[in-house]
Amino acid sequence: GAVVSQHPSRVICKSGTSVKIECRSLDFQATTMFWYRQFPKQSLMLMATSNEGSKATYEQGVEKDKFLINHASLTLSTLTVTSAHPEDSSFYICSARERVYLARENTGELFFGEGSRLTVL
Amino acid sequence: QQPVQSPQAVILREGEDAVINCSSSKALYSVHWYRQKHGEAPVFLMILLKGGEQKGHEKISASFNEKKQQSSLYLTASQLSYSGTYFCGTGAAGNKLTFGGGTRVLVKP
């Protein structure tokens, strides 16, 4: 199956700093990538949909100025947590669908990255 | 709107069966099932698109009811490797998935 790589897998930072998380589709083109956030023992909450070459679409309640998303190419999307605070500590997971499924919404499986565990001290 | 999963947790003995339900208040475009092990990313199991559809993956199968508002995941003759948290993801317009709260499954020897 397709491979999505996420980096870094773990990051610890001081409060007030910014952290960038990368999500790469290694063997396919991903027009759309999704960023999820997961708290311990909870579900995956969609934060935003990242579209190559255009602005990300954020879910209600997600601060777009705090969680900056850039989808510069068909294989790379980045999430930057700006001015991180302890409450931003969480497991962030990206996912992607192959471009071939674009014409049929929601009929392709999502390939997930390994996740990035952010701890803000 | 987040789909509702039940039960929240289930404990099985190896070889036993279990059913996990996923329901929505409105008709869905699709239902996806994923399994997540602790500390890992979710892994795809299967997608159901049509009302009345049934699919299988090894001894794990799923169904999508005719009205496309409810899906069930069946764990048959469970194995230790089936332990994990199962999520259903429901599809809607906009090419995105909304996940249910998850069902934690523990299979004991």
XYZ file of C-alpha atoms in Angstrom:
230
model
C 0.000 0.000 0.000
C 0.889 3.640 -0.239
C 3.253 5.133 2.321
C 2.899 8.393 4.202
C 5.854 9.523 6.264
C 5.577 11.995 9.112
C 8.432 13.745 10.834
C 9.354 14.222 13.613
C 7.754 11.353 15.498
C 8.370 13.038 18.824
C 9.122 16.611 19.706
C 9.483 18.408 23.003
C 9.560 22.176 23.002
C 9.346 25.106 25.359
C 6.203 27.144 25.676
C 6.131 30.001 23.187
C 8.191 28.333 20.510
C 6.972 27.110 17.124
C 7.123 23.543 15.895
C 6.886 22.296 12.317
C 5.625 18.825 11.441
C 6.109 17.415 7.955
C 3.891 14.941 6.158
C 5.114 13.327 2.947
C 3.486 10.900 0.565
C 6.423 8.736 -0.526
C 5.088 6.796 -3.491
C 2.007 8.625 -4.663
C 0.707 12.115 -5.305
C -1.637 13.498 -2.704
C -3.715 16.414 -3.853
C -5.401 16.463 -0.485
C -3.959 15.786 2.932
C -5.765 15.864 6.231
C -4.444 16.846 9.635
C -5.894 15.211 12.730
C -5.300 15.719 16.401
C -5.744 12.978 18.960
C -5.758 13.285 22.746
C -5.060 10.187 24.863
C -7.809 7.593 24.611
C -9.874 9.834 22.376
C -10.878 9.885 18.764
C -9.152 11.523 15.832
C -10.431 15.054 15.439
C -10.042 16.596 12.025
C -8.265 19.922 12.238
C -7.958 20.925 8.623
C -7.913 19.804 5.024
C -4.783 20.714 3.142
C -5.086 21.245 -0.596
C -2.061 21.478 -2.853
C -1.592 24.974 -4.162
C -4.400 26.560 -2.203
C -5.314 27.598 1.312
C -6.182 24.972 3.846
C -9.748 24.528 5.000
C -10.000 24.564 8.780
C -12.635 22.883 10.891
C -14.763 24.955 13.205
C -12.936 25.881 16.368
C -9.435 25.394 14.968
C -7.351 28.563 14.973
C -5.825 28.967 11.545
C -3.289 31.512 12.777
C -2.062 29.081 15.384
C -1.972 25.965 13.226
C -0.392 27.025 9.959
C -0.731 24.544 7.136
C 1.214 24.661 3.911
C 0.802 22.214 1.037
C 3.577 23.285 -1.281
C 3.705 20.208 -3.485
C 1.772 17.055 -4.318
C 3.893 15.105 -1.845
C 4.425 17.450 1.081
C 2.208 19.185 3.607
C 3.448 20.884 6.759
C 1.735 21.818 9.999
C 3.334 24.528 12.095
C 2.135 24.967 15.655
C 2.950 28.586 16.427
C 3.610 29.910 19.911
C 2.950 26.502 21.371
C 1.472 26.135 24.840
C 1.119 23.081 27.106
C -2.520 22.644 26.025
C -1.275 22.097 22.463
C 0.455 18.912 23.611
C -1.129 16.104 21.640
C -0.653 13.431 19.005
C -0.874 14.983 15.535
C -1.504 12.672 12.590
C -1.619 13.442 8.906
C -3.320 11.373 6.256
C -3.610 11.420 2.504
C -5.496 9.913 -0.383
C -4.101 9.086 -3.757
C -4.866 11.600 -6.435
C -6.742 9.011 -8.528
C -9.581 9.058 -6.048
C -10.234 12.755 -6.358
C -13.086 12.204 -8.789
C -14.893 9.902 -6.352
C -15.180 11.547 -2.999
C -14.560 9.404 0.020
C -14.128 6.184 -1.905
C -10.407 5.848 -1.301
C -8.710 4.714 1.845
C -6.767 7.167 3.898
C -3.102 6.434 4.387
C -1.912 7.702 7.727
C 1.480 8.954 8.738
C 3.115 7.544 11.844
C 2.004 10.505 13.920
C 3.927 13.166 15.813
C 3.723 13.393 19.558
C 4.150 16.990 20.658
C 4.946 17.843 24.250
C 5.054 21.498 25.205
C 6.739 22.244 28.496
C -21.402 15.295 12.811
C -19.488 12.597 14.657
C -20.877 9.055 14.260
C -21.712 7.144 17.407
C -19.809 3.959 18.140
C -20.796 1.239 20.570
C -19.681 -0.352 22.741
C -16.903 1.895 24.008
C -14.860 -1.098 25.060
C -14.985 -4.865 24.881
C -12.853 -7.615 26.410
C -12.714 -10.967 24.639
C -11.076 -14.305 25.085
C -9.115 -15.523 22.116
C -11.499 -17.243 19.718
C -14.589 -15.308 20.798
C -16.647 -13.036 18.561
C -17.581 -9.373 18.927
C -19.630 -6.765 17.101
C -18.893 -3.055 16.952
C -21.592 -0.687 15.768
C -21.342 2.692 14.108
C -24.419 4.803 13.548
C -25.385 8.183 12.215
C -28.541 10.248 12.301
C -28.412 10.764 8.544
C -27.545 8.733 5.469
C -23.833 8.449 4.832
C -21.854 8.504 1.631
C -19.461 5.856 2.883
C -18.154 4.122 5.990
C -14.504 3.393 6.618
C -13.127 1.144 9.335
C -9.658 1.521 10.869
C -7.762 -0.142 13.698
C -5.215 1.685 15.809
C -2.662 0.076 18.085
C -1.420 2.037 21.062
C 1.038 4.743 20.025
C 0.673 3.968 16.339
C -1.199 5.422 13.408
C -4.556 3.967 12.352
C -4.493 1.178 9.790
C -7.140 0.817 7.116
C -9.427 -2.223 7.268
C -12.169 -1.635 4.715
C -14.592 0.770 3.060
C -18.294 0.255 2.462
C -20.051 2.369 -0.099
C -23.392 0.822 -0.930
C -26.451 0.176 1.184
C -26.653 -3.521 2.011
C -22.966 -4.053 1.251
C -20.897 -6.557 3.168
C -17.145 -6.970 3.071
C -14.547 -9.144 4.722
C -10.872 -8.870 5.653
C -9.486 -12.147 7.018
C -11.902 -12.924 9.847
C -13.028 -9.350 10.218
C -16.079 -8.350 8.222
C -18.415 -5.396 8.049
C -21.858 -4.494 6.819
C -23.611 -1.294 5.809
C -27.363 -1.258 6.245
C -29.789 -0.462 3.448
C -30.477 3.054 4.659
C -26.729 3.701 4.947
C -27.082 5.029 8.464
C -25.539 2.161 10.364
C -22.518 -0.067 9.931
C -21.304 -2.995 11.987
C -17.848 -4.538 12.238
C -17.699 -8.230 13.089
C -14.653 -9.769 14.762
C -14.912 -13.518 14.298
C -12.790 -16.044 16.200
C -10.747 -13.184 17.565
C -6.968 -13.376 17.702
C -4.595 -11.606 20.058
C -3.573 -9.351 17.177
C -7.092 -7.973 16.979
C -6.515 -5.931 20.121
C -6.574 -2.213 19.531
C -8.997 0.641 19.112
C -11.393 0.443 16.203
C -12.683 3.600 14.591
C -15.376 4.039 12.031
C -15.030 7.027 9.746
C -18.007 8.360 7.937
C -17.793 10.126 4.620
C -19.649 13.235 3.630
C -19.315 15.914 1.028
C -15.980 17.636 0.995
C -13.823 14.551 0.699
C -13.188 14.298 4.442
C -13.860 11.696 7.095
C -15.327 12.206 10.527
C -14.367 9.520 13.015
C -16.429 7.962 15.762
C -15.300 7.892 19.371
C -13.619 4.522 18.984
C -14.104 1.080 20.506
C -11.261 -0.372 22.548
C -10.901 -4.089 22.037
C -8.755 -6.271 24.255
C -8.307 -9.910 23.319
C -6.940 -12.057 26.124
C -5.320 -15.492 25.795
